[in-house]
């Protein structure tokens, strides 16, 4: 059996607010938009007939989809109330890597998004099978639905001087 990552799907309260975060602030590109309506749309998610607006986002137009934003309307949904300020068991987080860490931090702060973890840096001196050695810069910010989004940049370790 073969499985591979397809996308991170988020059932968002407000598609436009989520697009401002993922598209306008983080810089992802909408590669597909569509809407599903009626009994088939609801049946997919064990809901009554409804409307689902969908936006698929990628790092660039020809790249693989990273995030699928799904806004469900015309039926009532429960809302999760994840804790802010610390993670909880069962809570999901999206992890993205970037080469423009400082610019994203400035844009997120200017847009008023709340951080779980402000920017910090920590060295990883030994490469692992799946992660390189380097200076890891990371911040965790909440999207409009309070999903933690970790943004990571890995830089070369500074040369250590010996006296």
Short mmCIF file of N, CA, C and O in Angstrom, two decimals, residues 20-21 23 30 35 37 46 55 57-58 63 65-66 69 76 81 85 96-97 105 119 126 129-130 145:
data_model
loop_
_atom_site.label_atom_id
_atom_site.label_comp_id
_atom_site.label_asym_id
_atom_site.label_seq_id
_atom_site.Cartn_x
_atom_site.Cartn_y
_atom_site.Cartn_z
N UNK A 20 -7.30 35.94 3.55
CA UNK A 20 -6.44 37.06 3.94
C UNK A 20 -5.20 36.55 4.68
O UNK A 20 -4.10 37.09 4.52
N UNK A 21 -5.37 35.52 5.50
CA UNK A 21 -4.24 34.96 6.24
C UNK A 21 -3.32 34.16 5.31
O UNK A 21 -2.13 34.46 5.19
N UNK A 23 -3.39 33.51 1.89
CA UNK A 23 -3.02 34.06 0.58
C UNK A 23 -2.33 35.41 0.74
O UNK A 23 -1.21 35.60 0.29
N UNK A 30 -3.85 30.85 -4.68
CA UNK A 30 -5.06 30.07 -4.93
C UNK A 30 -4.91 29.42 -6.31
O UNK A 30 -4.78 30.11 -7.32
N UNK A 35 -17.28 25.48 -5.80
CA UNK A 35 -18.35 25.35 -4.81
C UNK A 35 -19.12 24.08 -5.12
O UNK A 35 -19.34 23.73 -6.28
N UNK A 37 -22.76 22.09 -3.99
CA UNK A 37 -24.04 22.40 -3.34
C UNK A 37 -24.96 21.21 -3.38
O UNK A 37 -24.87 20.36 -4.27
N UNK A 46 -21.23 13.81 5.85
CA UNK A 46 -22.28 13.33 6.75
C UNK A 46 -23.10 14.49 7.30
O UNK A 46 -23.48 14.52 8.48
N UNK A 55 -11.30 26.60 -1.57
CA UNK A 55 -10.13 27.24 -2.18
C UNK A 55 -8.93 26.37 -1.89
O UNK A 55 -8.67 26.02 -0.74
N UNK A 57 -4.85 26.04 -2.06
CA UNK A 57 -3.70 26.93 -2.09
C UNK A 57 -2.40 26.15 -2.16
O UNK A 57 -2.27 25.08 -1.56
N UNK A 58 -1.45 26.73 -2.89
CA UNK A 58 -0.12 26.14 -3.07
C UNK A 58 0.93 27.24 -2.92
O UNK A 58 0.60 28.43 -2.89
N UNK A 63 2.77 24.38 -8.24
CA UNK A 63 3.19 23.49 -7.14
C UNK A 63 2.02 22.69 -6.59
O UNK A 63 0.85 22.99 -6.88
N UNK A 65 -0.77 21.30 -4.02
CA UNK A 65 -1.64 21.95 -3.05
C UNK A 65 -1.13 21.66 -1.64
O UNK A 65 -0.76 20.53 -1.32
N UNK A 66 -1.10 22.69 -0.81
CA UNK A 66 -0.70 22.56 0.59
C UNK A 66 -1.93 22.61 1.49
O UNK A 66 -2.09 21.79 2.38
N UNK A 69 -9.04 25.14 1.90
CA UNK A 69 -9.94 25.87 2.79
C UNK A 69 -11.38 25.54 2.39
O UNK A 69 -11.75 25.71 1.23
N UNK A 76 -25.99 24.07 10.03
CA UNK A 76 -25.30 24.45 11.27
C UNK A 76 -24.12 23.51 11.53
O UNK A 76 -24.22 22.30 11.32
N UNK A 81 -13.33 25.02 20.21
CA UNK A 81 -12.75 26.09 21.01
C UNK A 81 -11.39 25.64 21.51
O UNK A 81 -11.24 25.27 22.67
N UNK A 85 -2.75 29.78 23.75
CA UNK A 85 -1.63 29.95 24.67
C UNK A 85 -0.90 28.67 24.99
O UNK A 85 0.14 28.69 25.62
N UNK A 96 4.91 25.11 8.05
CA UNK A 96 5.37 25.60 6.75
C UNK A 96 6.80 26.08 6.88
O UNK A 96 7.17 26.66 7.90
N UNK A 97 7.60 25.87 5.85
CA UNK A 97 8.95 26.43 5.85
C UNK A 97 9.00 27.59 4.87
O UNK A 97 8.22 27.67 3.93
N UNK A 105 7.11 37.52 9.64
CA UNK A 105 6.87 37.96 11.02
C UNK A 105 6.33 39.38 11.03
O UNK A 105 5.35 39.69 11.72
N UNK A 119 8.90 34.72 17.43
CA UNK A 119 10.11 34.18 16.79
C UNK A 119 11.19 33.81 17.80
O UNK A 119 11.46 34.56 18.74
N UNK A 126 23.38 18.46 14.82
CA UNK A 126 23.57 17.20 14.10
C UNK A 126 22.37 16.95 13.20
O UNK A 126 21.23 17.02 13.64
N UNK A 129 18.07 11.88 9.96
CA UNK A 129 17.73 11.25 8.69
C UNK A 129 16.76 12.10 7.87
O UNK A 129 16.77 12.07 6.65
N UNK A 130 15.93 12.88 8.55
CA UNK A 130 14.90 13.67 7.86
C UNK A 130 14.98 15.17 8.14
O UNK A 130 14.15 15.92 7.66
N UNK A 145 -9.11 30.77 12.44
CA UNK A 145 -9.88 29.74 13.13
C UNK A 145 -9.12 29.17 14.32
O UNK A 145 -9.48 28.11 14.84
#
